[in-house]
PDB file of C-alpha atoms in Angstrom:
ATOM      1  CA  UNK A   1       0.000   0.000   0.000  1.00 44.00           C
ATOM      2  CA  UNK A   2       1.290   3.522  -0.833  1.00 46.00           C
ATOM      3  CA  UNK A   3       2.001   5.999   2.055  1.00 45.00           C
ATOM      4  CA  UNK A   4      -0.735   8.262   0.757  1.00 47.00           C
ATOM      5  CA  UNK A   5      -3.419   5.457   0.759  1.00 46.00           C
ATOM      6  CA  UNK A   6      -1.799   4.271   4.147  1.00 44.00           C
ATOM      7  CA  UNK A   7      -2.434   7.327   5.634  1.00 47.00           C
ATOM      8  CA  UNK A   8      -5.704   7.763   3.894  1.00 49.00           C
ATOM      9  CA  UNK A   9      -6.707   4.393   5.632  1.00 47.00           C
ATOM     10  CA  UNK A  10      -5.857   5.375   9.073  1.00 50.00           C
ATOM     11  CA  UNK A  11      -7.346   8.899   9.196  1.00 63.00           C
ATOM     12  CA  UNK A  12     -11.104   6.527   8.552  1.00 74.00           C
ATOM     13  CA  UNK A  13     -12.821   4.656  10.364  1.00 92.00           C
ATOM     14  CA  UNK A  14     -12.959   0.687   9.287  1.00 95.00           C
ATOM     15  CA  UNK A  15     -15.831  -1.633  10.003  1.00 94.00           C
ATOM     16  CA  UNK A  16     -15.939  -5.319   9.184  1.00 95.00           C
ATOM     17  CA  UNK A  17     -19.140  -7.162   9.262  1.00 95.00           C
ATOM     18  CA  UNK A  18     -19.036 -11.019   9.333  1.00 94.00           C
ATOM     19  CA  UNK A  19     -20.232 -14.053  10.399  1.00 95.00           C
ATOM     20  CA  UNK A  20     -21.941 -17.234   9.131  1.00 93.00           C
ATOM     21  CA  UNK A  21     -23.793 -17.138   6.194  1.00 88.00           C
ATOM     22  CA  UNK A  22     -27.435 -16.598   6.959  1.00 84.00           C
ATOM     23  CA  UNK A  23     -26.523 -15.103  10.085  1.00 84.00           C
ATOM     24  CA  UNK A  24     -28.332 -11.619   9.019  1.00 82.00           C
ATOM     25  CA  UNK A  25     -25.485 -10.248   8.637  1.00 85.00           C
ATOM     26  CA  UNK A  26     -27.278  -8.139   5.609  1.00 81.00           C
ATOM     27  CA  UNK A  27     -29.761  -7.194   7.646  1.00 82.00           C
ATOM     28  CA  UNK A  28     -27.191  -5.221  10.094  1.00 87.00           C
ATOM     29  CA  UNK A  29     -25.192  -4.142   7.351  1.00 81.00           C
ATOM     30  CA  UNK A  30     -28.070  -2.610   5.875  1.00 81.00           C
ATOM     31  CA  UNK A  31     -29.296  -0.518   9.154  1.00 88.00           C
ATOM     32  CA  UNK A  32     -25.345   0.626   9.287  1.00 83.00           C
ATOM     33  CA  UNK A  33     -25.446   2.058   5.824  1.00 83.00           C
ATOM     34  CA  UNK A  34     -28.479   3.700   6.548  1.00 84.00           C
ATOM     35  CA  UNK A  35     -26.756   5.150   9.340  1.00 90.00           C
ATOM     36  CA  UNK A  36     -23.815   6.465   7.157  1.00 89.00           C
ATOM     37  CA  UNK A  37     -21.443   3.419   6.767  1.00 82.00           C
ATOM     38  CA  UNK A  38     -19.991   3.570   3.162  1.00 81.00           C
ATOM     39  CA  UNK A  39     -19.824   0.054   1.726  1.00 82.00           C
ATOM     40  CA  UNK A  40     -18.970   0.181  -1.643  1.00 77.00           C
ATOM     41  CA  UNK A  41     -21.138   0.776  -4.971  1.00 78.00           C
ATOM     42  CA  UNK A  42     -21.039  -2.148  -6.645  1.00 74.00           C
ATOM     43  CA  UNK A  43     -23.445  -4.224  -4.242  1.00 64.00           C
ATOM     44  CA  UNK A  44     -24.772  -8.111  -4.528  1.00 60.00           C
ATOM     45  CA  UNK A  45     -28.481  -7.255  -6.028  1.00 69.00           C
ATOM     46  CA  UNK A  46     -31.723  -9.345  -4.406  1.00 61.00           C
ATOM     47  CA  UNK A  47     -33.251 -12.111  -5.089  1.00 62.00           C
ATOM     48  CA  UNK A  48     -35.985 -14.206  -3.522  1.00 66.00           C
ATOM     49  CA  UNK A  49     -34.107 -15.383  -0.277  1.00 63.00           C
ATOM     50  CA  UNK A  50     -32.596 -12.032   0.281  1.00 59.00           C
ATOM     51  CA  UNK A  51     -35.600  -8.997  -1.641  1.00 59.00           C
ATOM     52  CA  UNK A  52     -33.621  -5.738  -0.579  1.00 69.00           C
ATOM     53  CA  UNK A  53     -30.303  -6.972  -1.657  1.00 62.00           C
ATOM     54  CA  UNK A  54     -27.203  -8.903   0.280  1.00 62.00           C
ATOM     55  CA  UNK A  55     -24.773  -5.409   1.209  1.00 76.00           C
ATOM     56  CA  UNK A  56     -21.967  -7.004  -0.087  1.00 81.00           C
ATOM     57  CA  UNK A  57     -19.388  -5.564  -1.467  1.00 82.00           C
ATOM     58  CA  UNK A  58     -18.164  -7.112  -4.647  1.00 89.00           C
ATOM     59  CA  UNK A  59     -14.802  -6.347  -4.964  1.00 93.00           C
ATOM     60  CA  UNK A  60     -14.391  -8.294  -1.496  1.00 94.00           C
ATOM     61  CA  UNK A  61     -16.698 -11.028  -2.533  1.00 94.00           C
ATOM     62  CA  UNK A  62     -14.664 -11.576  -5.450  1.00 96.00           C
ATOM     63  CA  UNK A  63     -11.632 -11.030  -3.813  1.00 97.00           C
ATOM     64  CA  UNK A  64     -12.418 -14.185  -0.851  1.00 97.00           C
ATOM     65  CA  UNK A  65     -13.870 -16.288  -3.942  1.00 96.00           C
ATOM     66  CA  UNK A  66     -10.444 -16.306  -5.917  1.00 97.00           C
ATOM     67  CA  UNK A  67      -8.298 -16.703  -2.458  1.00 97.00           C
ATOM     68  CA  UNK A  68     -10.976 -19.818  -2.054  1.00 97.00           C
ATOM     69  CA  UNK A  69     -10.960 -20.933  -5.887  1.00 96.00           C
ATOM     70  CA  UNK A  70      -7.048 -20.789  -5.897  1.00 95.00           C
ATOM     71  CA  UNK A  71      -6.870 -23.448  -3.254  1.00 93.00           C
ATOM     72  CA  UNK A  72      -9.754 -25.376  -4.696  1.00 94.00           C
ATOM     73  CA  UNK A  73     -12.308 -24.642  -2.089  1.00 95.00           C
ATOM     74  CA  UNK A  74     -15.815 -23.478  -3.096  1.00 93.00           C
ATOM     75  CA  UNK A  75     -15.957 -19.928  -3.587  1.00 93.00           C
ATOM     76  CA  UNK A  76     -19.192 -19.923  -1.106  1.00 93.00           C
ATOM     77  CA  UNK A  77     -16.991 -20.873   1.181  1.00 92.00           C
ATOM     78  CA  UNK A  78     -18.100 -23.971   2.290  1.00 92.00           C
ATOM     79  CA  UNK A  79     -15.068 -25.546   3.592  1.00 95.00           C
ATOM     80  CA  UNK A  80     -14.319 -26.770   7.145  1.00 95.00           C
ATOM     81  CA  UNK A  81     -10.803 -26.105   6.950  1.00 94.00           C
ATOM     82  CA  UNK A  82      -9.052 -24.170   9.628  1.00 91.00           C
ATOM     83  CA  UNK A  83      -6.431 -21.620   7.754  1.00 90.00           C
ATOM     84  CA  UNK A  84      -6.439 -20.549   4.333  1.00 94.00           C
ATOM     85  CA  UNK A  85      -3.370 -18.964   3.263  1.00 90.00           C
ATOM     86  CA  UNK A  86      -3.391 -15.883   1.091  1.00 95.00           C
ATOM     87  CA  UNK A  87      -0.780 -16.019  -0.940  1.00 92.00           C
ATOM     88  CA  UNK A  88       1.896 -13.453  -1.406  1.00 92.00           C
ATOM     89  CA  UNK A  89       0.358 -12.459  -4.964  1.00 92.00           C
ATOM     90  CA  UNK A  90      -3.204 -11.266  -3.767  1.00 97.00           C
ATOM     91  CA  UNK A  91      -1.615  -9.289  -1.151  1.00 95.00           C
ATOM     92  CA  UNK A  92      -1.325  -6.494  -3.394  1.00 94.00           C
ATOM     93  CA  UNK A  93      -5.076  -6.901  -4.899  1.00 96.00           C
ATOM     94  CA  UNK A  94      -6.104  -6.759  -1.415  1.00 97.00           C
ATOM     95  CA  UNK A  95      -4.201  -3.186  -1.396  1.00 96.00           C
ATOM     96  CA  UNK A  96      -5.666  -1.780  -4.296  1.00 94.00           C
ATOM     97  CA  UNK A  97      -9.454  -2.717  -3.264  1.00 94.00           C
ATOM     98  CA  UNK A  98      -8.594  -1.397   0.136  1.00 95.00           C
ATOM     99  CA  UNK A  99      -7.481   2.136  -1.506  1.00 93.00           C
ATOM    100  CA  UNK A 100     -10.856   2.004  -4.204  1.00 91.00           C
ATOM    101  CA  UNK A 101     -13.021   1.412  -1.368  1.00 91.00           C
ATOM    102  CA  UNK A 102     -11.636   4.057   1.646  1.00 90.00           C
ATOM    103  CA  UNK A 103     -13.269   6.890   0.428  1.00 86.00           C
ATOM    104  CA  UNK A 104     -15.267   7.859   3.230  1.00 87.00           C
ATOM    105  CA  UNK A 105     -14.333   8.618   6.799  1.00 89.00           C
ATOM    106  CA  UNK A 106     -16.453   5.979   7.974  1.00 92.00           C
ATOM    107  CA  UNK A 107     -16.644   2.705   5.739  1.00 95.00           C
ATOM    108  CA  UNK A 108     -16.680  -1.334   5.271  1.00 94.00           C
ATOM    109  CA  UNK A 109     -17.173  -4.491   3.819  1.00 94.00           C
ATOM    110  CA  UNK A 110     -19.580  -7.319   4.877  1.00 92.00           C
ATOM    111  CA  UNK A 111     -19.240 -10.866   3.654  1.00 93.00           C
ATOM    112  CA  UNK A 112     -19.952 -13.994   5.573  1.00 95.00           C
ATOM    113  CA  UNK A 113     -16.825 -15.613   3.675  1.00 95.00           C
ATOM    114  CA  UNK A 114     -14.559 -12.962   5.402  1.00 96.00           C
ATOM    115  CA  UNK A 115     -15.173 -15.079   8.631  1.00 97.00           C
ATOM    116  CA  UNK A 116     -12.211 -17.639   6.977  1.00 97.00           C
ATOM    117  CA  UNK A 117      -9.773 -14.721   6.334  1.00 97.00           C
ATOM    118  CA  UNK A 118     -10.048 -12.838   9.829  1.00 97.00           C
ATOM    119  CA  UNK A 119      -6.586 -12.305  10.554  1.00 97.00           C
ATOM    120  CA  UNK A 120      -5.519 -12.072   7.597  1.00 97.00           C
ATOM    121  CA  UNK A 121      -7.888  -8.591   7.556  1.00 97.00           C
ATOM    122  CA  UNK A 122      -6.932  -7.900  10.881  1.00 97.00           C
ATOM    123  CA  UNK A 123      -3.109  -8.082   9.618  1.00 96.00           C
ATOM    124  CA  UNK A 124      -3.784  -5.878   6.842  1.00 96.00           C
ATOM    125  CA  UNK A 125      -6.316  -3.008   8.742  1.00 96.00           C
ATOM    126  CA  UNK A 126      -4.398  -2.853  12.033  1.00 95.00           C
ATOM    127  CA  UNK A 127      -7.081   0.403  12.656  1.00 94.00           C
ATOM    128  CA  UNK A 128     -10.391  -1.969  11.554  1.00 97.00           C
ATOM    129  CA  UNK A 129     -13.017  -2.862  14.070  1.00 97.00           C
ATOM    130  CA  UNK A 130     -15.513  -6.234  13.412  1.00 98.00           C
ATOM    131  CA  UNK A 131     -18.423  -6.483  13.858  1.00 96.00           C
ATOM    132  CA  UNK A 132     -18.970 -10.380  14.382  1.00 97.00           C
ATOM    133  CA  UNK A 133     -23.296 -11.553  14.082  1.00 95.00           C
ATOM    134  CA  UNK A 134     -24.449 -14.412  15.791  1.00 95.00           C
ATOM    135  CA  UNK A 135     -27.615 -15.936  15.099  1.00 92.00           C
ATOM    136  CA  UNK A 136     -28.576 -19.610  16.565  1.00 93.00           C
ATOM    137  CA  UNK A 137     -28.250 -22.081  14.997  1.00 93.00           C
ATOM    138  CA  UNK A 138     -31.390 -23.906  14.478  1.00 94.00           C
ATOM    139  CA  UNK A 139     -32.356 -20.368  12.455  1.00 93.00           C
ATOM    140  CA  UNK A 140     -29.485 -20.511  10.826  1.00 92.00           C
ATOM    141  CA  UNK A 141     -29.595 -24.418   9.460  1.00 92.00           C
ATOM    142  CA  UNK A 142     -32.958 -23.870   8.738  1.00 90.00           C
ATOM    143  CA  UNK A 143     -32.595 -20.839   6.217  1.00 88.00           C
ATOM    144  CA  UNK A 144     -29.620 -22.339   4.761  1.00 86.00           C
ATOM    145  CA  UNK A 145     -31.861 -25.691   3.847  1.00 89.00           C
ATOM    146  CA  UNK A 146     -34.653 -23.333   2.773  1.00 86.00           C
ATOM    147  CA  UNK A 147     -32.411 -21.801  -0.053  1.00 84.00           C
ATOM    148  CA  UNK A 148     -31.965 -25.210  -1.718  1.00 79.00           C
ATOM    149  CA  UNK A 149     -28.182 -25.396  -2.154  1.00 80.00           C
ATOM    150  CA  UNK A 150     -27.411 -28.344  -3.516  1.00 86.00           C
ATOM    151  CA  UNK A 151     -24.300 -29.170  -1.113  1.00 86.00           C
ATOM    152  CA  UNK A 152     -26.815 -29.377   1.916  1.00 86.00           C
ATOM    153  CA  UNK A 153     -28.783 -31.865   0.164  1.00 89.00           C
ATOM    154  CA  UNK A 154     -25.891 -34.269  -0.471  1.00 90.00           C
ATOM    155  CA  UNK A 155     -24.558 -33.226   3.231  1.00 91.00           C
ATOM    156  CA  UNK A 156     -27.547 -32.136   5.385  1.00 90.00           C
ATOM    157  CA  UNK A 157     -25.110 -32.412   8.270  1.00 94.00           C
ATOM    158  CA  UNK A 158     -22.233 -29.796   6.511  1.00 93.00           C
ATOM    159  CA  UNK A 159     -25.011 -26.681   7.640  1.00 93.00           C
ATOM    160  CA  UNK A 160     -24.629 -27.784  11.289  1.00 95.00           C
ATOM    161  CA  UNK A 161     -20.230 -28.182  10.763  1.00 97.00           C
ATOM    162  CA  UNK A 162     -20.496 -24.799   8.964  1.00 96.00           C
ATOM    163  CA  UNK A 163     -22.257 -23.185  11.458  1.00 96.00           C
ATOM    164  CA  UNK A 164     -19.822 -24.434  14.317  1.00 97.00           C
ATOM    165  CA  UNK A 165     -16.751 -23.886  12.206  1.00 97.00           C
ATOM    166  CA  UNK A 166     -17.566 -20.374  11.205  1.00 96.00           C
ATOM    167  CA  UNK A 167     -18.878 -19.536  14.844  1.00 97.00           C
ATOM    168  CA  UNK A 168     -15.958 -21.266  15.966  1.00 98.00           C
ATOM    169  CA  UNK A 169     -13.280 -19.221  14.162  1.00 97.00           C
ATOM    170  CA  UNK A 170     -15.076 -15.945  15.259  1.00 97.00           C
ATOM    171  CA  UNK A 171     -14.955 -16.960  19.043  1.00 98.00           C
ATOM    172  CA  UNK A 172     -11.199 -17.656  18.376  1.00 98.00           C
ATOM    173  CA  UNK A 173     -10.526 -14.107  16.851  1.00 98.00           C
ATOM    174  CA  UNK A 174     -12.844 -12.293  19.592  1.00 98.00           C
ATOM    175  CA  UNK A 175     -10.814 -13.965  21.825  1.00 98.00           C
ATOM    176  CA  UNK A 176      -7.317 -12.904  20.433  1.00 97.00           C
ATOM    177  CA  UNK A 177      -8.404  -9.339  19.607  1.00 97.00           C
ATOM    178  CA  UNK A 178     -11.500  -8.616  22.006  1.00 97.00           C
ATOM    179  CA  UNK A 179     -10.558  -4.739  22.036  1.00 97.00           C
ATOM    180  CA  UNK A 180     -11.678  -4.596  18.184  1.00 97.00           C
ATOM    181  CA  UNK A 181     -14.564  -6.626  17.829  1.00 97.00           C
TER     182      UNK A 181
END
């Protein structure tokens, strides 16, 4: 990152809105932008299981889906595995969406999928606060089943190791930075 985009960076404010998908994660995203958070233009439209829209930023979404394509995980992130490396050649992409996307004093990013690259975030926005939802699980399971993904119905028991993996990894980041979350 350049000095000037550096410095840029830490004279905002950085939210980061996460947790498992389903979680309503858009929902709170939604009430924050209403109360001024910037979160990018080009947003993840509606569709039946989600009518006002997702609030996620695409050039993030994008971003986690190559890191997760590159090491042949699903880009919806459906993987149970513990620590996905970003490699030393997205570090820079993850620069240059950074400086495209601080251009307000107060802004984000929500994606559940950010939930597998916590630290990696945390690493890269020393200044960033999360914002980590919870929701139980038996809402959770349920809404995922409800929007027919074709995983669950090979795996109907991958919602439930989802749900405690992504919950999981949040726990374990609250716990190591509990001062920004």
């Amino acid at each position: 990152m350049s000095n000037s985009s550096t410095l840029e960076a830490k004279k905002s404010s950085v939210l980061i809105l996460t947790g498992m998908h389903r979680s309503g994660t858009s929902v709170a995203t939604a009430l924050l932008q209403s109360s001024g958070l910037h979160i990018g233009r080009r947003l993840i439209e509606g569709n039946q299981y989600n009518l006002k829209g997702y609030f996620e930023n695409l050039d993030f979404v994008n971003f986690h889906k190559t890191v997760l394509q590159s090491q042949e995980i699903v880009p919806e992130g459906w993987t149970l595995q513990d620590n996905i490396e970003v490699g030393e050649q997205y570090i820079e992409q993850a620069q240059q969406i950074i400086a495209q996307n601080a251009i307000s004093s107060i802004w984000g990013w929500k994606d559940p999928r950010t939930t597998l690259f916590l630290n990696f975030w945390a690493n890269l926005l020393p200044e960033a606060k999360f914002l980590l939802v919870y929701r139980s699980p038996w809402e959770v399971i349920d809404s995922i089943y409800r929007c027919g993904d074709k995983a669950f119905e090979e795996q109907p028991e991958l919602a439930v190791k989802l749900w405690l993996h992504y919950n999981q990894k949040m726990i374990n980041f609250y716990n190591q930075y509990p001062s920004r979350c």
